[in-house]
PDB file of C-alpha atoms in Angstrom:
ATOM      1  CA  MET A  80     -32.799 -17.636 -48.677  1.00 38.00           C
ATOM      2  CA  LEU A  81     -30.341 -14.745 -48.993  1.00 39.00           C
ATOM      3  CA  PRO A  82     -27.584 -14.669 -46.347  1.00 40.00           C
ATOM      4  CA  GLN A  83     -27.427 -11.833 -43.792  1.00 39.00           C
ATOM      5  CA  LEU A  84     -24.323  -9.896 -44.562  1.00 39.00           C
ATOM      6  CA  ARG A  85     -21.992  -8.052 -42.239  1.00 35.00           C
ATOM      7  CA  PHE A  86     -19.630  -5.308 -43.068  1.00 35.00           C
ATOM      8  CA  GLN A  87     -15.999  -5.381 -41.779  1.00 34.00           C
ATOM      9  CA  VAL A  88     -15.440  -2.185 -40.118  1.00 33.00           C
ATOM     10  CA  LYS A  89     -12.124  -1.950 -38.479  1.00 32.00           C
ATOM     11  CA  ALA A  90     -12.181  -0.396 -35.032  1.00 29.00           C
ATOM     12  CA  ARG A  91      -9.436   0.971 -32.930  1.00 26.00           C
ATOM     13  CA  PHE A  92      -6.346  -0.409 -34.700  1.00 24.00           C
ATOM     14  CA  TRP A  93      -8.348  -1.758 -37.622  1.00 25.00           C
ATOM     15  CA  SER A  94      -7.974  -5.243 -36.368  1.00 25.00           C
ATOM     16  CA  GLU A  95     -11.477  -6.018 -35.101  1.00 27.00           C
ATOM     17  CA  ALA A  96     -14.294  -7.039 -37.349  1.00 28.00           C
ATOM     18  CA  LEU A  97     -17.476  -5.048 -36.079  1.00 26.00           C
ATOM     19  CA  PRO A  98     -20.684  -6.942 -37.331  1.00 27.00           C
ATOM     20  CA  LEU A  99     -23.618  -4.832 -38.035  1.00 29.00           C
ATOM     21  CA  THR A 100     -25.818  -8.016 -38.138  1.00 28.00           C
ATOM     22  CA  PRO A 101     -25.117 -11.603 -37.586  1.00 23.00           C
ATOM     23  CA  ALA A 102     -23.729 -12.955 -40.882  1.00 27.00           C
ATOM     24  CA  PRO A 103     -22.043 -16.241 -42.161  1.00 27.00           C
ATOM     25  CA  ARG A 104     -19.740 -14.458 -44.601  1.00 36.00           C
ATOM     26  CA  ILE A 105     -18.359 -11.022 -45.375  1.00 34.00           C
ATOM     27  CA  LEU A 106     -19.144  -9.713 -48.789  1.00 38.00           C
ATOM     28  CA  GLU A 107     -16.524  -6.779 -48.748  1.00 37.00           C
ATOM     29  CA  PRO A 108     -14.883  -4.196 -46.406  1.00 35.00           C
ATOM     30  CA  LEU A 109     -16.187  -0.897 -46.833  1.00 37.00           C
ATOM     31  CA  GLY A 110     -13.888   0.211 -49.512  1.00 39.00           C
ATOM     32  CA  SER A 111     -10.284  -0.538 -50.015  1.00 39.00           C
ATOM     33  CA  LEU A 112      -9.247   2.038 -47.313  1.00 37.00           C
ATOM     34  CA  PHE A 113     -10.750   0.006 -44.461  1.00 38.00           C
ATOM     35  CA  ARG A 114      -8.735  -3.101 -45.818  1.00 37.00           C
ATOM     36  CA  GLU A 115      -5.375  -1.798 -46.739  1.00 39.00           C
ATOM     37  CA  ILE A 116      -2.784  -1.026 -44.091  1.00 41.00           C
ATOM     38  CA  SER A 117      -0.749   1.254 -46.418  1.00 51.00           C
ATOM     39  CA  LEU A 118      -1.847   4.423 -48.447  1.00 58.00           C
ATOM     40  CA  PRO A 119      -2.894   2.666 -51.634  1.00 54.00           C
ATOM     41  CA  ARG A 120      -0.571   3.562 -54.508  1.00 53.00           C
ATOM     42  CA  ARG A 121      -3.635   3.707 -56.937  1.00 52.00           C
ATOM     43  CA  ILE A 122      -5.006   6.443 -54.700  1.00 55.00           C
ATOM     44  CA  ARG A 123      -1.918   8.340 -55.265  1.00 54.00           C
ATOM     45  CA  ILE A 124      -2.025   7.696 -58.978  1.00 49.00           C
ATOM     46  CA  ILE A 125      -5.758   9.039 -59.052  1.00 50.00           C
ATOM     47  CA  LEU A 126      -4.778  12.089 -57.171  1.00 55.00           C
ATOM     48  CA  LEU A 127      -2.104  12.787 -59.784  1.00 48.00           C
ATOM     49  CA  PHE A 128      -4.503  12.511 -62.918  1.00 45.00           C
ATOM     50  CA  ALA A 129      -5.777  15.939 -62.217  1.00 43.00           C
ATOM     51  CA  LEU A 130      -3.498  18.861 -61.520  1.00 42.00           C
ATOM     52  CA  PRO A 131      -5.939  20.630 -59.107  1.00 50.00           C
ATOM     53  CA  LEU A 132      -6.062  17.682 -56.935  1.00 47.00           C
ATOM     54  CA  THR A 133      -2.225  17.128 -56.596  1.00 51.00           C
ATOM     55  CA  PRO A 134      -1.331  17.718 -53.090  1.00 52.00           C
ATOM     56  CA  VAL A 135       0.708  20.917 -52.705  1.00 56.00           C
ATOM     57  CA  VAL A 136       3.313  19.670 -50.309  1.00 62.00           C
ATOM     58  CA  SER A 137       7.061  19.255 -51.040  1.00 68.00           C
ATOM     59  CA  PRO A 138       8.070  15.692 -51.914  1.00 69.00           C
ATOM     60  CA  ALA A 139       9.764  15.472 -48.412  1.00 76.00           C
ATOM     61  CA  GLN A 140       6.358  16.361 -46.902  1.00 80.00           C
ATOM     62  CA  TRP A 141       4.527  13.921 -49.049  1.00 79.00           C
ATOM     63  CA  GLN A 142       6.967  11.142 -47.979  1.00 83.00           C
ATOM     64  CA  ASP A 143       6.449  12.226 -44.311  1.00 88.00           C
ATOM     65  CA  VAL A 144       2.594  11.888 -45.008  1.00 87.00           C
ATOM     66  CA  GLU A 145       2.978   8.479 -46.597  1.00 85.00           C
ATOM     67  CA  LYS A 146       5.245   7.390 -43.681  1.00 87.00           C
ATOM     68  CA  ALA A 147       2.931   8.588 -41.180  1.00 90.00           C
ATOM     69  CA  TYR A 148      -0.141   7.051 -42.812  1.00 88.00           C
ATOM     70  CA  ASN A 149       1.589   3.857 -43.274  1.00 85.00           C
ATOM     71  CA  SER A 150       2.794   3.403 -39.921  1.00 88.00           C
ATOM     72  CA  GLY A 151      -0.774   4.097 -38.409  1.00 88.00           C
ATOM     73  CA  ASN A 152       0.139   7.631 -37.107  1.00 92.00           C
ATOM     74  CA  PHE A 153      -2.782   9.256 -38.960  1.00 92.00           C
ATOM     75  CA  GLN A 154      -2.866  12.350 -36.551  1.00 96.00           C
ATOM     76  CA  LYS A 155       0.662  13.247 -37.785  1.00 95.00           C
ATOM     77  CA  ALA A 156      -0.489  13.052 -41.388  1.00 92.00           C
ATOM     78  CA  VAL A 157      -3.481  15.273 -40.626  1.00 95.00           C
ATOM     79  CA  ASP A 158      -1.064  17.787 -39.049  1.00 95.00           C
ATOM     80  CA  ILE A 159       1.246  17.729 -42.119  1.00 92.00           C
ATOM     81  CA  LEU A 160      -1.665  18.164 -44.453  1.00 91.00           C
ATOM     82  CA  GLY A 161      -3.209  20.912 -42.238  1.00 93.00           C
ATOM     83  CA  SER A 162       0.026  22.960 -42.488  1.00 90.00           C
ATOM     84  CA  SER A 163      -0.373  22.599 -46.348  1.00 86.00           C
ATOM     85  CA  ILE A 164      -3.936  23.591 -46.355  1.00 88.00           C
ATOM     86  CA  ALA A 165      -3.134  26.689 -44.371  1.00 88.00           C
ATOM     87  CA  VAL A 166      -0.882  27.894 -47.037  1.00 83.00           C
ATOM     88  CA  TYR A 167      -2.846  26.313 -50.199  1.00 80.00           C
ATOM     89  CA  PRO A 168      -6.538  26.351 -49.162  1.00 83.00           C
ATOM     90  CA  GLU A 169      -7.744  25.707 -52.605  1.00 79.00           C
ATOM     91  CA  ASN A 170      -6.054  22.439 -53.185  1.00 79.00           C
ATOM     92  CA  ALA A 171      -8.636  19.651 -53.321  1.00 80.00           C
ATOM     93  CA  GLY A 172      -6.139  16.896 -53.059  1.00 81.00           C
ATOM     94  CA  ASN A 173      -5.014  17.754 -49.548  1.00 84.00           C
ATOM     95  CA  TYR A 174      -8.532  17.669 -48.481  1.00 87.00           C
ATOM     96  CA  ILE A 175      -8.993  14.160 -49.889  1.00 85.00           C
ATOM     97  CA  VAL A 176      -6.012  12.737 -48.316  1.00 86.00           C
ATOM     98  CA  ARG A 177      -6.656  14.413 -44.899  1.00 90.00           C
ATOM     99  CA  GLY A 178     -10.306  12.924 -45.102  1.00 89.00           C
ATOM    100  CA  MET A 179      -8.953   9.455 -45.469  1.00 87.00           C
ATOM    101  CA  CYS A 180      -6.739  10.103 -42.402  1.00 90.00           C
ATOM    102  CA  TYR A 181      -9.663  11.385 -40.508  1.00 91.00           C
ATOM    103  CA  ALA A 182     -11.642   8.251 -41.428  1.00 87.00           C
ATOM    104  CA  ARG A 183      -8.942   6.120 -40.055  1.00 87.00           C
ATOM    105  CA  LEU A 184      -9.165   8.002 -36.905  1.00 90.00           C
ATOM    106  CA  ASP A 185     -12.901   7.336 -36.860  1.00 86.00           C
ATOM    107  CA  SER A 186     -13.540  10.947 -37.271  1.00 90.00           C
ATOM    108  CA  PHE A 187     -16.159  10.413 -40.046  1.00 88.00           C
ATOM    109  CA  VAL A 188     -17.765  13.819 -39.692  1.00 91.00           C
ATOM    110  CA  LEU A 189     -14.375  15.642 -40.286  1.00 93.00           C
ATOM    111  CA  ALA A 190     -13.737  13.238 -43.073  1.00 90.00           C
ATOM    112  CA  ILE A 191     -17.009  14.167 -44.606  1.00 91.00           C
ATOM    113  CA  GLN A 192     -16.302  17.704 -44.315  1.00 92.00           C
ATOM    114  CA  ASP A 193     -12.942  17.513 -46.221  1.00 91.00           C
ATOM    115  CA  TYR A 194     -14.365  15.210 -48.976  1.00 90.00           C
ATOM    116  CA  ASN A 195     -17.342  17.819 -49.574  1.00 89.00           C
ATOM    117  CA  HIS A 196     -14.771  20.508 -49.732  1.00 89.00           C
ATOM    118  CA  ALA A 197     -12.564  18.658 -52.134  1.00 86.00           C
ATOM    119  CA  ILE A 198     -15.632  17.977 -54.322  1.00 86.00           C
ATOM    120  CA  GLU A 199     -16.484  21.717 -54.135  1.00 84.00           C
ATOM    121  CA  ILE A 200     -13.100  22.794 -55.174  1.00 82.00           C
ATOM    122  CA  ASN A 201     -12.597  20.153 -57.994  1.00 75.00           C
ATOM    123  CA  SER A 202     -16.081  20.781 -59.544  1.00 72.00           C
ATOM    124  CA  LYS A 203     -15.416  24.393 -59.706  1.00 66.00           C
ATOM    125  CA  VAL A 204     -12.141  24.112 -61.291  1.00 59.00           C
ATOM    126  CA  LEU A 205     -13.094  21.399 -63.762  1.00 56.00           C
ATOM    127  CA  PHE A 206     -16.300  23.159 -64.916  1.00 49.00           C
ATOM    128  CA  THR A 207     -14.209  26.276 -65.399  1.00 50.00           C
ATOM    129  CA  GLN A 208     -11.901  24.374 -67.563  1.00 48.00           C
ATOM    130  CA  MET A 209     -14.767  22.897 -69.589  1.00 45.00           C
ATOM    131  CA  LYS A 210     -16.329  26.239 -70.197  1.00 44.00           C
ATOM    132  CA  LYS A 211     -12.938  27.360 -71.750  1.00 46.00           C
ATOM    133  CA  GLU A 212     -12.896  24.385 -74.079  1.00 46.00           C
ATOM    134  CA  THR A 213     -14.233  24.947 -77.605  1.00 49.00           C
ATOM    135  CA  TYR A 214     -15.699  22.458 -80.159  1.00 48.00           C
ATOM    136  CA  LYS A 215     -15.495  22.721 -83.821  1.00 49.00           C
ATOM    137  CA  ASP A 216     -18.890  21.438 -84.378  1.00 52.00           C
ATOM    138  CA  VAL A 217     -21.964  19.859 -82.555  1.00 50.00           C
ATOM    139  CA  ALA A 218     -20.891  16.351 -83.756  1.00 56.00           C
ATOM    140  CA  GLU A 219     -17.429  16.931 -81.989  1.00 51.00           C
ATOM    141  CA  GLU A 220     -18.980  18.124 -78.899  1.00 49.00           C
ATOM    142  CA  LYS A 221     -21.475  15.131 -78.871  1.00 52.00           C
ATOM    143  CA  ARG A 222     -18.325  12.865 -79.241  1.00 53.00           C
ATOM    144  CA  LEU A 223     -16.334  14.420 -76.550  1.00 51.00           C
ATOM    145  CA  LEU A 224     -19.337  14.347 -74.052  1.00 49.00           C
ATOM    146  CA  GLN A 225     -19.681  10.657 -74.869  1.00 52.00           C
ATOM    147  CA  ASP A 226     -15.973  10.239 -73.811  1.00 52.00           C
ATOM    148  CA  TYR A 227     -16.475  12.385 -70.796  1.00 47.00           C
ATOM    149  CA  GLU A 228     -15.751   9.722 -68.280  1.00 47.00           C
ATOM    150  CA  ASN A 229     -12.395   8.702 -70.084  1.00 52.00           C
ATOM    151  CA  ASP A 230     -11.195  12.259 -68.989  1.00 51.00           C
ATOM    152  CA  LEU A 231      -8.964  11.382 -66.181  1.00 50.00           C
ATOM    153  CA  ARG A 232      -9.571  14.706 -64.535  1.00 54.00           C
ATOM    154  CA  TRP A 233     -12.822  13.316 -63.416  1.00 62.00           C
ATOM    155  CA  ARG A 234     -11.404  10.211 -61.589  1.00 74.00           C
ATOM    156  CA  PRO A 235     -10.519  11.960 -58.432  1.00 76.00           C
ATOM    157  CA  LEU A 236     -13.836  13.486 -58.108  1.00 80.00           C
ATOM    158  CA  SER A 237     -15.369   9.869 -58.432  1.00 85.00           C
ATOM    159  CA  LEU A 238     -12.882   8.924 -55.646  1.00 84.00           C
ATOM    160  CA  ALA A 239     -13.935  11.686 -53.427  1.00 86.00           C
ATOM    161  CA  PHE A 240     -17.594  10.843 -53.793  1.00 90.00           C
ATOM    162  CA  ARG A 241     -16.962   7.126 -53.151  1.00 90.00           C
ATOM    163  CA  LEU A 242     -14.917   7.898 -49.819  1.00 88.00           C
ATOM    164  CA  LEU A 243     -17.739  10.245 -48.965  1.00 90.00           C
ATOM    165  CA  GLY A 244     -20.167   7.400 -49.289  1.00 91.00           C
ATOM    166  CA  ASP A 245     -18.129   5.134 -47.361  1.00 88.00           C
ATOM    167  CA  ALA A 246     -17.849   7.686 -44.398  1.00 88.00           C
ATOM    168  CA  HIS A 247     -21.754   7.886 -44.497  1.00 90.00           C
ATOM    169  CA  MET A 248     -21.960   4.069 -44.450  1.00 88.00           C
ATOM    170  CA  LEU A 249     -19.995   3.972 -41.268  1.00 85.00           C
ATOM    171  CA  LEU A 250     -22.321   6.623 -39.787  1.00 86.00           C
ATOM    172  CA  LEU A 251     -25.115   4.233 -40.820  1.00 87.00           C
ATOM    173  CA  GLU A 252     -26.463   6.976 -43.052  1.00 91.00           C
ATOM    174  CA  TYR A 253     -27.269   4.440 -45.924  1.00 91.00           C
ATOM    175  CA  ASP A 254     -29.690   6.548 -47.981  1.00 94.00           C
ATOM    176  CA  VAL A 255     -27.232   9.343 -47.953  1.00 94.00           C
ATOM    177  CA  ALA A 256     -24.352   6.836 -49.118  1.00 93.00           C
ATOM    178  CA  VAL A 257     -26.373   5.543 -52.137  1.00 96.00           C
ATOM    179  CA  THR A 258     -26.674   9.110 -53.263  1.00 95.00           C
ATOM    180  CA  ASP A 259     -22.838   9.623 -52.914  1.00 94.00           C
ATOM    181  CA  TYR A 260     -22.215   6.493 -54.657  1.00 95.00           C
ATOM    182  CA  ASP A 261     -24.416   7.474 -57.537  1.00 95.00           C
ATOM    183  CA  SER A 262     -22.301  10.607 -58.001  1.00 92.00           C
ATOM    184  CA  ALA A 263     -19.217   8.749 -57.850  1.00 91.00           C
ATOM    185  CA  LEU A 264     -20.439   6.433 -60.638  1.00 92.00           C
ATOM    186  CA  VAL A 265     -21.753   9.405 -62.679  1.00 86.00           C
ATOM    187  CA  HIS A 266     -18.159  10.811 -62.845  1.00 82.00           C
ATOM    188  CA  TYR A 267     -16.592   7.244 -63.418  1.00 85.00           C
ATOM    189  CA  SER A 268     -18.823   4.465 -64.400  1.00 87.00           C
ATOM    190  CA  GLN A 269     -16.237   1.709 -63.843  1.00 87.00           C
ATOM    191  CA  ASN A 270     -15.703   2.563 -60.009  1.00 89.00           C
ATOM    192  CA  VAL A 271     -15.992  -0.980 -58.877  1.00 89.00           C
ATOM    193  CA  GLU A 272     -16.050  -0.135 -55.199  1.00 87.00           C
ATOM    194  CA  ALA A 273     -18.739   2.271 -55.673  1.00 91.00           C
ATOM    195  CA  TYR A 274     -20.822  -0.628 -56.993  1.00 92.00           C
ATOM    196  CA  VAL A 275     -19.927  -2.885 -54.241  1.00 89.00           C
ATOM    197  CA  ASN A 276     -20.685  -0.368 -51.516  1.00 90.00           C
ATOM    198  CA  ARG A 277     -23.803   0.923 -53.063  1.00 92.00           C
ATOM    199  CA  GLY A 278     -24.889  -2.617 -53.137  1.00 91.00           C
ATOM    200  CA  ASN A 279     -23.877  -2.830 -49.502  1.00 89.00           C
ATOM    201  CA  ALA A 280     -25.932   0.281 -48.771  1.00 91.00           C
ATOM    202  CA  ASN A 281     -29.076  -1.005 -50.675  1.00 91.00           C
ATOM    203  CA  TRP A 282     -28.957  -4.267 -48.883  1.00 89.00           C
ATOM    204  CA  ARG A 283     -29.064  -2.167 -45.554  1.00 89.00           C
ATOM    205  CA  LEU A 284     -31.948  -0.493 -47.113  1.00 91.00           C
ATOM    206  CA  ASN A 285     -33.622  -3.722 -47.645  1.00 89.00           C
ATOM    207  CA  ASP A 286     -33.600  -3.164 -51.490  1.00 91.00           C
ATOM    208  CA  ARG A 287     -32.387  -6.474 -52.271  1.00 89.00           C
ATOM    209  CA  PRO A 288     -32.871  -6.347 -56.176  1.00 92.00           C
ATOM    210  CA  LYS A 289     -30.742  -3.133 -56.332  1.00 94.00           C
ATOM    211  CA  ALA A 290     -28.229  -4.651 -54.014  1.00 90.00           C
ATOM    212  CA  ILE A 291     -27.745  -7.598 -56.320  1.00 91.00           C
ATOM    213  CA  ARG A 292     -27.799  -5.601 -59.577  1.00 94.00           C
ATOM    214  CA  ASP A 293     -25.033  -3.650 -58.163  1.00 93.00           C
ATOM    215  CA  TRP A 294     -22.919  -6.681 -56.955  1.00 91.00           C
ATOM    216  CA  SER A 295     -23.581  -8.206 -60.405  1.00 93.00           C
ATOM    217  CA  LYS A 296     -21.994  -5.042 -62.043  1.00 94.00           C
ATOM    218  CA  ALA A 297     -19.110  -5.211 -59.676  1.00 91.00           C
ATOM    219  CA  ALA A 298     -18.786  -8.917 -60.454  1.00 91.00           C
ATOM    220  CA  SER A 299     -18.794  -8.271 -64.183  1.00 93.00           C
ATOM    221  CA  LEU A 300     -15.967  -5.759 -63.617  1.00 91.00           C
ATOM    222  CA  GLY A 301     -13.708  -8.376 -61.905  1.00 88.00           C
ATOM    223  CA  ASN A 302     -14.721  -8.088 -58.353  1.00 87.00           C
ATOM    224  CA  LYS A 303     -14.063 -11.368 -56.810  1.00 86.00           C
ATOM    225  CA  SER A 304     -15.857 -11.037 -53.547  1.00 84.00           C
ATOM    226  CA  SER A 305     -19.083 -10.059 -55.466  1.00 86.00           C
ATOM    227  CA  GLN A 306     -18.490 -12.951 -57.860  1.00 88.00           C
ATOM    228  CA  ASP A 307     -18.126 -15.460 -54.973  1.00 84.00           C
ATOM    229  CA  LEU A 308     -21.442 -14.109 -53.201  1.00 84.00           C
ATOM    230  CA  LEU A 309     -23.399 -14.243 -56.291  1.00 87.00           C
ATOM    231  CA  ASN A 310     -22.278 -17.775 -57.347  1.00 87.00           C
ATOM    232  CA  GLU A 311     -23.144 -18.823 -53.645  1.00 83.00           C
ATOM    233  CA  LEU A 312     -26.660 -17.465 -54.295  1.00 80.00           C
ATOM    234  CA  GLY A 313     -26.882 -19.138 -57.403  1.00 85.00           C
ATOM    235  CA  ILE A 314     -27.238 -15.827 -59.347  1.00 86.00           C
ATOM    236  CA  ARG A 315     -25.787 -15.491 -62.753  1.00 85.00           C
ATOM    237  CA  TRP A 316     -23.903 -12.252 -63.354  1.00 81.00           C
TER     238      TRP A 316
END
């Protein structure tokens, strides 16, 4: 019999585990953002992959954002990023990071608004850039399209969709979250957290085969929590 899972949702000071159902084990917190105290370095690296997403704040301001985030003063980080957005309203990176701060404040609706805005801006910029790119012949175009997801410019878009899915998960909107994770994986098929959390959403929707398929993919990509769970269930991955 498959175990009933629970999700570790950190409330208030992110120190309490809030079970959605009784469970003997935790598969995976809802995304690394709900596990890590500090602003993850890899998040900063992803944001730097695409120039349109680089937060347009001075180095000193960015340090202030990191310091505020890492110390748990998420409202201060929101205020700093809000000032930057007022000056540079078309910079998607600021919306992503502010959305992350809103999520830590349990303001998931505001987080969703920021993630959606970032997705809209980044999609517009990237597709405009793609239209300007020319190909020597059909074969080259096909090859470049096959390498689509290796274009680092798309990684922040995948991140934004994954974070959007996490926010919808915390609002118990599992079907919407699945769609968000689908979009995250379209833009970067190696997004491990998107597989893990889409599996979580499918489990909540009582689609056990899809959940196990997603966790199996995450396990094959090195996610230890998924590996441990599948081993416990006796499922080969």
